[in-house]
């Protein structure tokens, strides 16, 4: 069984992420979406909230998809999950340098696990969680970037007065 891990912060999950998940799920027998607990990114949503959001959003995508939190080294998590590939999304040239370096170092850590890059649909490529949060904080409309349920989560969070 071919297993791949798609790791990320998903703070919040966007239409870009969902497109990569849809494409990735077609390529493998099982796609494990790894939601990082890494607090250094100071996420808007707790890991429990992000896990619940991702689970809800992938429920309608066909294929075998599991959503799992992880706080360990990515390559250790991938190995634990029995994965032979790490899936990453590439947006623009700006992503490339960081992704290139990370893929290279991960290759050194475990040469048995391949990093595979996918491109989201062209219309979804500019979407980034960070900008979605910024737009929402200034009262802008984020409906073109996330699902209606996620947009409601973000608005609910901001209305609640936290971060
Ligand atoms: P990280 O915190 O690891 O950057 P993110 O949650 O921001 O995690 O993103 C997870 C993965 O999804 C990364 O590989 C990122 O490049 C990719 N990604 C995010 N948004 C898009 C998009 N709009 N199109 C393609 N890939 C994307």
PDB file of C-alpha atoms and ligand atoms in Angstrom:
ATOM      1  CA  UNK A   1       0.000   0.000   0.000  1.00  0.00           C
ATOM      2  CA  UNK A   2       1.403   3.390  -1.049  1.00  0.00           C
ATOM      3  CA  UNK A   3       1.120   5.897   1.767  1.00  0.00           C
ATOM      4  CA  UNK A   4       2.027   9.600   1.626  1.00  0.00           C
ATOM      5  CA  UNK A   5       2.059  12.234   4.346  1.00  0.00           C
ATOM      6  CA  UNK A   6       0.936  15.805   3.620  1.00  0.00           C
ATOM      7  CA  UNK A   7       2.203  17.904   6.537  1.00  0.00           C
ATOM      8  CA  UNK A   8       1.233  21.449   7.379  1.00  0.00           C
ATOM      9  CA  UNK A   9      -0.026  23.900   9.918  1.00  0.00           C
ATOM     10  CA  UNK A  10      -3.422  24.374   8.250  1.00  0.00           C
ATOM     11  CA  UNK A  11      -4.108  27.548  10.216  1.00  0.00           C
ATOM     12  CA  UNK A  12      -6.688  27.592   8.715  1.00  0.00           C
ATOM     13  CA  UNK A  13      -7.095  25.031   5.928  1.00  0.00           C
ATOM     14  CA  UNK A  14      -7.617  26.841   2.594  1.00  0.00           C
ATOM     15  CA  UNK A  15      -8.990  25.932  -0.832  1.00  0.00           C
ATOM     16  CA  UNK A  16      -5.331  25.604  -1.926  1.00  0.00           C
ATOM     17  CA  UNK A  17      -4.651  22.940   0.723  1.00  0.00           C
ATOM     18  CA  UNK A  18      -7.876  21.118  -0.167  1.00  0.00           C
ATOM     19  CA  UNK A  19      -6.926  21.051  -3.841  1.00  0.00           C
ATOM     20  CA  UNK A  20      -3.523  19.536  -2.998  1.00  0.00           C
ATOM     21  CA  UNK A  21      -5.233  16.947  -0.762  1.00  0.00           C
ATOM     22  CA  UNK A  22      -7.665  16.060  -3.561  1.00  0.00           C
ATOM     23  CA  UNK A  23      -4.818  15.632  -6.047  1.00  0.00           C
ATOM     24  CA  UNK A  24      -2.637  13.736  -3.580  1.00  0.00           C
ATOM     25  CA  UNK A  25      -5.397  11.332  -2.571  1.00  0.00           C
ATOM     26  CA  UNK A  26      -5.632  10.257  -6.227  1.00  0.00           C
ATOM     27  CA  UNK A  27      -1.969   9.348  -6.338  1.00  0.00           C
ATOM     28  CA  UNK A  28      -1.673   7.059  -3.335  1.00  0.00           C
ATOM     29  CA  UNK A  29      -3.637   4.367  -1.538  1.00  0.00           C
ATOM     30  CA  UNK A  30      -3.682   6.365   1.684  1.00  0.00           C
ATOM     31  CA  UNK A  31      -2.983  10.035   2.328  1.00  0.00           C
ATOM     32  CA  UNK A  32      -2.172  11.021   5.897  1.00  0.00           C
ATOM     33  CA  UNK A  33      -2.724  14.732   6.484  1.00  0.00           C
ATOM     34  CA  UNK A  34      -0.317  15.624   9.299  1.00  0.00           C
ATOM     35  CA  UNK A  35      -1.389  18.611  11.367  1.00  0.00           C
ATOM     36  CA  UNK A  36       1.628  19.979  13.190  1.00  0.00           C
ATOM     37  CA  UNK A  37       1.404  20.935  16.837  1.00  0.00           C
ATOM     38  CA  UNK A  38       4.499  23.161  16.428  1.00  0.00           C
ATOM     39  CA  UNK A  39       3.635  26.142  18.657  1.00  0.00           C
ATOM     40  CA  UNK A  40       6.500  28.277  17.298  1.00  0.00           C
ATOM     41  CA  UNK A  41       4.189  29.396  14.491  1.00  0.00           C
ATOM     42  CA  UNK A  42       1.748  30.863  17.061  1.00  0.00           C
ATOM     43  CA  UNK A  43      -1.317  29.609  15.237  1.00  0.00           C
ATOM     44  CA  UNK A  44      -4.707  31.319  15.402  1.00  0.00           C
ATOM     45  CA  UNK A  45      -6.378  27.952  15.994  1.00  0.00           C
ATOM     46  CA  UNK A  46      -5.361  25.337  18.554  1.00  0.00           C
ATOM     47  CA  UNK A  47      -4.232  21.967  17.244  1.00  0.00           C
ATOM     48  CA  UNK A  48      -7.560  20.469  18.357  1.00  0.00           C
ATOM     49  CA  UNK A  49      -9.449  23.122  16.377  1.00  0.00           C
ATOM     50  CA  UNK A  50      -7.249  22.646  13.295  1.00  0.00           C
ATOM     51  CA  UNK A  51      -7.610  18.856  13.459  1.00  0.00           C
ATOM     52  CA  UNK A  52     -11.395  19.120  13.682  1.00  0.00           C
ATOM     53  CA  UNK A  53     -11.474  21.652  10.832  1.00  0.00           C
ATOM     54  CA  UNK A  54      -9.291  19.544   8.536  1.00  0.00           C
ATOM     55  CA  UNK A  55     -11.285  16.377   9.326  1.00  0.00           C
ATOM     56  CA  UNK A  56     -14.537  18.141   8.540  1.00  0.00           C
ATOM     57  CA  UNK A  57     -13.205  19.670   5.299  1.00  0.00           C
ATOM     58  CA  UNK A  58     -11.737  16.449   3.869  1.00  0.00           C
ATOM     59  CA  UNK A  59     -14.820  14.371   4.673  1.00  0.00           C
ATOM     60  CA  UNK A  60     -16.214  14.849   1.144  1.00  0.00           C
ATOM     61  CA  UNK A  61     -12.981  14.159  -0.728  1.00  0.00           C
ATOM     62  CA  UNK A  62     -12.815  10.736  -2.311  1.00  0.00           C
ATOM     63  CA  UNK A  63      -9.983   8.418  -1.376  1.00  0.00           C
ATOM     64  CA  UNK A  64      -8.518   7.062   1.816  1.00  0.00           C
ATOM     65  CA  UNK A  65      -7.590  10.124   3.885  1.00  0.00           C
ATOM     66  CA  UNK A  66      -6.581  10.173   7.535  1.00  0.00           C
ATOM     67  CA  UNK A  67      -5.980  13.308   9.574  1.00  0.00           C
ATOM     68  CA  UNK A  68      -3.412  12.945  12.351  1.00  0.00           C
ATOM     69  CA  UNK A  69      -1.645  15.440  14.601  1.00  0.00           C
ATOM     70  CA  UNK A  70       2.101  15.276  14.989  1.00  0.00           C
ATOM     71  CA  UNK A  71       4.687  17.052  17.074  1.00  0.00           C
ATOM     72  CA  UNK A  72       7.761  15.058  16.170  1.00  0.00           C
ATOM     73  CA  UNK A  73      10.335  15.306  13.428  1.00  0.00           C
ATOM     74  CA  UNK A  74       8.495  15.038  10.101  1.00  0.00           C
ATOM     75  CA  UNK A  75      10.614  12.154   8.831  1.00  0.00           C
ATOM     76  CA  UNK A  76       9.989  10.189  12.049  1.00  0.00           C
ATOM     77  CA  UNK A  77       6.263  10.827  11.725  1.00  0.00           C
ATOM     78  CA  UNK A  78       6.307   9.749   8.061  1.00  0.00           C
ATOM     79  CA  UNK A  79       8.170   6.562   8.940  1.00  0.00           C
ATOM     80  CA  UNK A  80       5.722   5.804  11.757  1.00  0.00           C
ATOM     81  CA  UNK A  81       2.868   6.182   9.301  1.00  0.00           C
ATOM     82  CA  UNK A  82       4.514   3.777   6.853  1.00  0.00           C
ATOM     83  CA  UNK A  83       4.810   6.532   4.242  1.00  0.00           C
ATOM     84  CA  UNK A  84       7.160   6.415   1.273  1.00  0.00           C
ATOM     85  CA  UNK A  85       6.454   9.999   0.246  1.00  0.00           C
ATOM     86  CA  UNK A  86       6.023  13.464   1.723  1.00  0.00           C
ATOM     87  CA  UNK A  87       3.658  15.648  -0.244  1.00  0.00           C
ATOM     88  CA  UNK A  88       4.186  19.398  -0.418  1.00  0.00           C
ATOM     89  CA  UNK A  89       2.394  22.069  -2.378  1.00  0.00           C
ATOM     90  CA  UNK A  90       4.403  24.556  -4.398  1.00  0.00           C
ATOM     91  CA  UNK A  91       2.906  27.941  -5.008  1.00  0.00           C
ATOM     92  CA  UNK A  92       5.426  30.363  -6.403  1.00  0.00           C
ATOM     93  CA  UNK A  93       9.138  30.862  -6.722  1.00  0.00           C
ATOM     94  CA  UNK A  94       9.013  32.226  -3.183  1.00  0.00           C
ATOM     95  CA  UNK A  95       8.145  28.767  -1.792  1.00  0.00           C
ATOM     96  CA  UNK A  96      10.880  27.088  -3.732  1.00  0.00           C
ATOM     97  CA  UNK A  97      13.953  27.995  -1.734  1.00  0.00           C
ATOM     98  CA  UNK A  98      12.518  26.917   1.612  1.00  0.00           C
ATOM     99  CA  UNK A  99      10.971  23.752   0.192  1.00  0.00           C
ATOM    100  CA  UNK A 100      14.162  22.882  -1.694  1.00  0.00           C
ATOM    101  CA  UNK A 101      16.235  23.199   1.460  1.00  0.00           C
ATOM    102  CA  UNK A 102      13.774  21.234   3.579  1.00  0.00           C
ATOM    103  CA  UNK A 103      13.455  18.448   0.996  1.00  0.00           C
ATOM    104  CA  UNK A 104      17.233  18.257   0.765  1.00  0.00           C
ATOM    105  CA  UNK A 105      17.729  17.984   4.491  1.00  0.00           C
ATOM    106  CA  UNK A 106      14.897  15.485   4.860  1.00  0.00           C
ATOM    107  CA  UNK A 107      16.549  13.401   2.141  1.00  0.00           C
ATOM    108  CA  UNK A 108      19.680  13.329   4.274  1.00  0.00           C
ATOM    109  CA  UNK A 109      17.661  12.230   7.298  1.00  0.00           C
ATOM    110  CA  UNK A 110      15.885   9.435   5.428  1.00  0.00           C
ATOM    111  CA  UNK A 111      16.687   8.688   1.804  1.00  0.00           C
ATOM    112  CA  UNK A 112      13.881   6.114   1.567  1.00  0.00           C
ATOM    113  CA  UNK A 113      11.168   8.756   1.766  1.00  0.00           C
ATOM    114  CA  UNK A 114      10.712  10.936  -1.312  1.00  0.00           C
ATOM    115  CA  UNK A 115       9.440  14.526  -1.209  1.00  0.00           C
ATOM    116  CA  UNK A 116       6.898  15.080  -3.975  1.00  0.00           C
ATOM    117  CA  UNK A 117       5.703  18.535  -5.020  1.00  0.00           C
ATOM    118  CA  UNK A 118       2.265  19.203  -6.406  1.00  0.00           C
ATOM    119  CA  UNK A 119       0.792  22.374  -7.855  1.00  0.00           C
ATOM    120  CA  UNK A 120      -2.672  23.480  -6.927  1.00  0.00           C
ATOM    121  CA  UNK A 121      -5.098  24.664  -9.597  1.00  0.00           C
ATOM    122  CA  UNK A 122      -3.739  27.907 -11.069  1.00  0.00           C
ATOM    123  CA  UNK A 123      -6.652  29.914  -9.644  1.00  0.00           C
ATOM    124  CA  UNK A 124      -5.830  28.707  -6.104  1.00  0.00           C
ATOM    125  CA  UNK A 125      -2.092  29.211  -6.168  1.00  0.00           C
ATOM    126  CA  UNK A 126      -1.900  32.635  -4.549  1.00  0.00           C
ATOM    127  CA  UNK A 127      -3.832  31.513  -1.486  1.00  0.00           C
ATOM    128  CA  UNK A 128      -1.906  31.450   1.789  1.00  0.00           C
ATOM    129  CA  UNK A 129      -3.296  30.911   5.306  1.00  0.00           C
ATOM    130  CA  UNK A 130      -1.266  33.850   6.576  1.00  0.00           C
ATOM    131  CA  UNK A 131      -2.890  36.284   4.142  1.00  0.00           C
ATOM    132  CA  UNK A 132      -6.350  34.821   4.763  1.00  0.00           C
ATOM    133  CA  UNK A 133      -5.914  35.679   8.463  1.00  0.00           C
ATOM    134  CA  UNK A 134      -4.610  39.154   7.670  1.00  0.00           C
ATOM    135  CA  UNK A 135      -7.511  39.929   5.347  1.00  0.00           C
ATOM    136  CA  UNK A 136     -10.011  38.651   7.918  1.00  0.00           C
ATOM    137  CA  UNK A 137      -8.441  40.712  10.713  1.00  0.00           C
ATOM    138  CA  UNK A 138      -9.030  43.837   8.650  1.00  0.00           C
ATOM    139  CA  UNK A 139     -12.644  42.842   8.034  1.00  0.00           C
ATOM    140  CA  UNK A 140     -12.094  41.707   4.421  1.00  0.00           C
ATOM    141  CA  UNK A 141     -14.024  38.946   2.715  1.00  0.00           C
ATOM    142  CA  UNK A 142     -12.221  35.575   2.680  1.00  0.00           C
ATOM    143  CA  UNK A 143     -14.955  33.580   0.937  1.00  0.00           C
ATOM    144  CA  UNK A 144     -12.874  33.075  -2.212  1.00  0.00           C
ATOM    145  CA  UNK A 145     -10.029  31.475  -0.279  1.00  0.00           C
ATOM    146  CA  UNK A 146     -11.630  29.088   2.212  1.00  0.00           C
ATOM    147  CA  UNK A 147     -14.856  27.094   2.473  1.00  0.00           C
ATOM    148  CA  UNK A 148     -17.908  28.779   4.024  1.00  0.00           C
ATOM    149  CA  UNK A 149     -17.475  26.722   7.212  1.00  0.00           C
ATOM    150  CA  UNK A 150     -13.834  27.765   7.607  1.00  0.00           C
ATOM    151  CA  UNK A 151     -14.729  31.408   6.888  1.00  0.00           C
ATOM    152  CA  UNK A 152     -17.294  31.178   9.701  1.00  0.00           C
ATOM    153  CA  UNK A 153     -14.668  29.637  12.015  1.00  0.00           C
ATOM    154  CA  UNK A 154     -12.234  32.479  11.307  1.00  0.00           C
ATOM    155  CA  UNK A 155     -14.896  35.154  11.797  1.00  0.00           C
ATOM    156  CA  UNK A 156     -16.073  33.427  14.973  1.00  0.00           C
ATOM    157  CA  UNK A 157     -12.543  33.381  16.283  1.00  0.00           C
ATOM    158  CA  UNK A 158     -11.966  37.059  15.561  1.00  0.00           C
ATOM    159  CA  UNK A 159     -15.352  38.066  16.968  1.00  0.00           C
ATOM    160  CA  UNK A 160     -14.436  36.128  20.102  1.00  0.00           C
ATOM    161  CA  UNK A 161     -11.686  38.674  20.609  1.00  0.00           C
ATOM    162  CA  UNK A 162      -8.684  36.335  20.627  1.00  0.00           C
ATOM    163  CA  UNK A 163      -5.697  36.758  18.270  1.00  0.00           C
TER     164      UNK A 163
HETATM  165  P1  LIG B   1       3.609  25.014   6.618  1.00  0.00           P
HETATM  166  O1  LIG B   1       3.355  25.609   7.953  1.00  0.00           O
HETATM  167  O2  LIG B   1       4.372  23.733   6.641  1.00  0.00           O
HETATM  168  O3  LIG B   1       4.072  25.997   5.562  1.00  0.00           O
HETATM  169  P2  LIG B   1       1.002  25.212   5.509  1.00  0.00           P
HETATM  170  O4  LIG B   1      -0.200  24.780   6.257  1.00  0.00           O
HETATM  171  O5  LIG B   1       1.164  26.674   5.303  1.00  0.00           O
HETATM  172  O6  LIG B   1       2.204  24.535   6.195  1.00  0.00           O
HETATM  173  O7  LIG B   1       1.037  24.505   4.102  1.00  0.00           O
HETATM  174  C1  LIG B   1       1.196  23.125   3.958  1.00  0.00           C
HETATM  175  C2  LIG B   1       1.637  22.815   2.559  1.00  0.00           C
HETATM  176  O8  LIG B   1       0.661  23.255   1.636  1.00  0.00           O
HETATM  177  C3  LIG B   1       2.935  23.490   2.136  1.00  0.00           C
HETATM  178  O9  LIG B   1       3.627  22.591   1.290  1.00  0.00           O
HETATM  179  C4  LIG B   1       2.472  24.681   1.346  1.00  0.00           C
HETATM  180  O10 LIG B   1       3.434  25.089   0.394  1.00  0.00           O
HETATM  181  C5  LIG B   1       1.244  24.093   0.669  1.00  0.00           C
HETATM  182  N1  LIG B   1       0.289  25.105   0.251  1.00  0.00           N
HETATM  183  C6  LIG B   1      -0.338  26.011   1.024  1.00  0.00           C
HETATM  184  N2  LIG B   1      -1.155  26.782   0.289  1.00  0.00           N
HETATM  185  C7  LIG B   1      -1.052  26.347  -1.001  1.00  0.00           C
HETATM  186  C8  LIG B   1      -1.630  26.745  -2.252  1.00  0.00           C
HETATM  187  N3  LIG B   1      -2.466  27.773  -2.338  1.00  0.00           N
HETATM  188  N4  LIG B   1      -1.276  26.064  -3.357  1.00  0.00           N
HETATM  189  C9  LIG B   1      -0.389  25.046  -3.277  1.00  0.00           C
HETATM  190  N5  LIG B   1       0.192  24.617  -2.135  1.00  0.00           N
HETATM  191  C10 LIG B   1      -0.126  25.259  -1.019  1.00  0.00           C
END
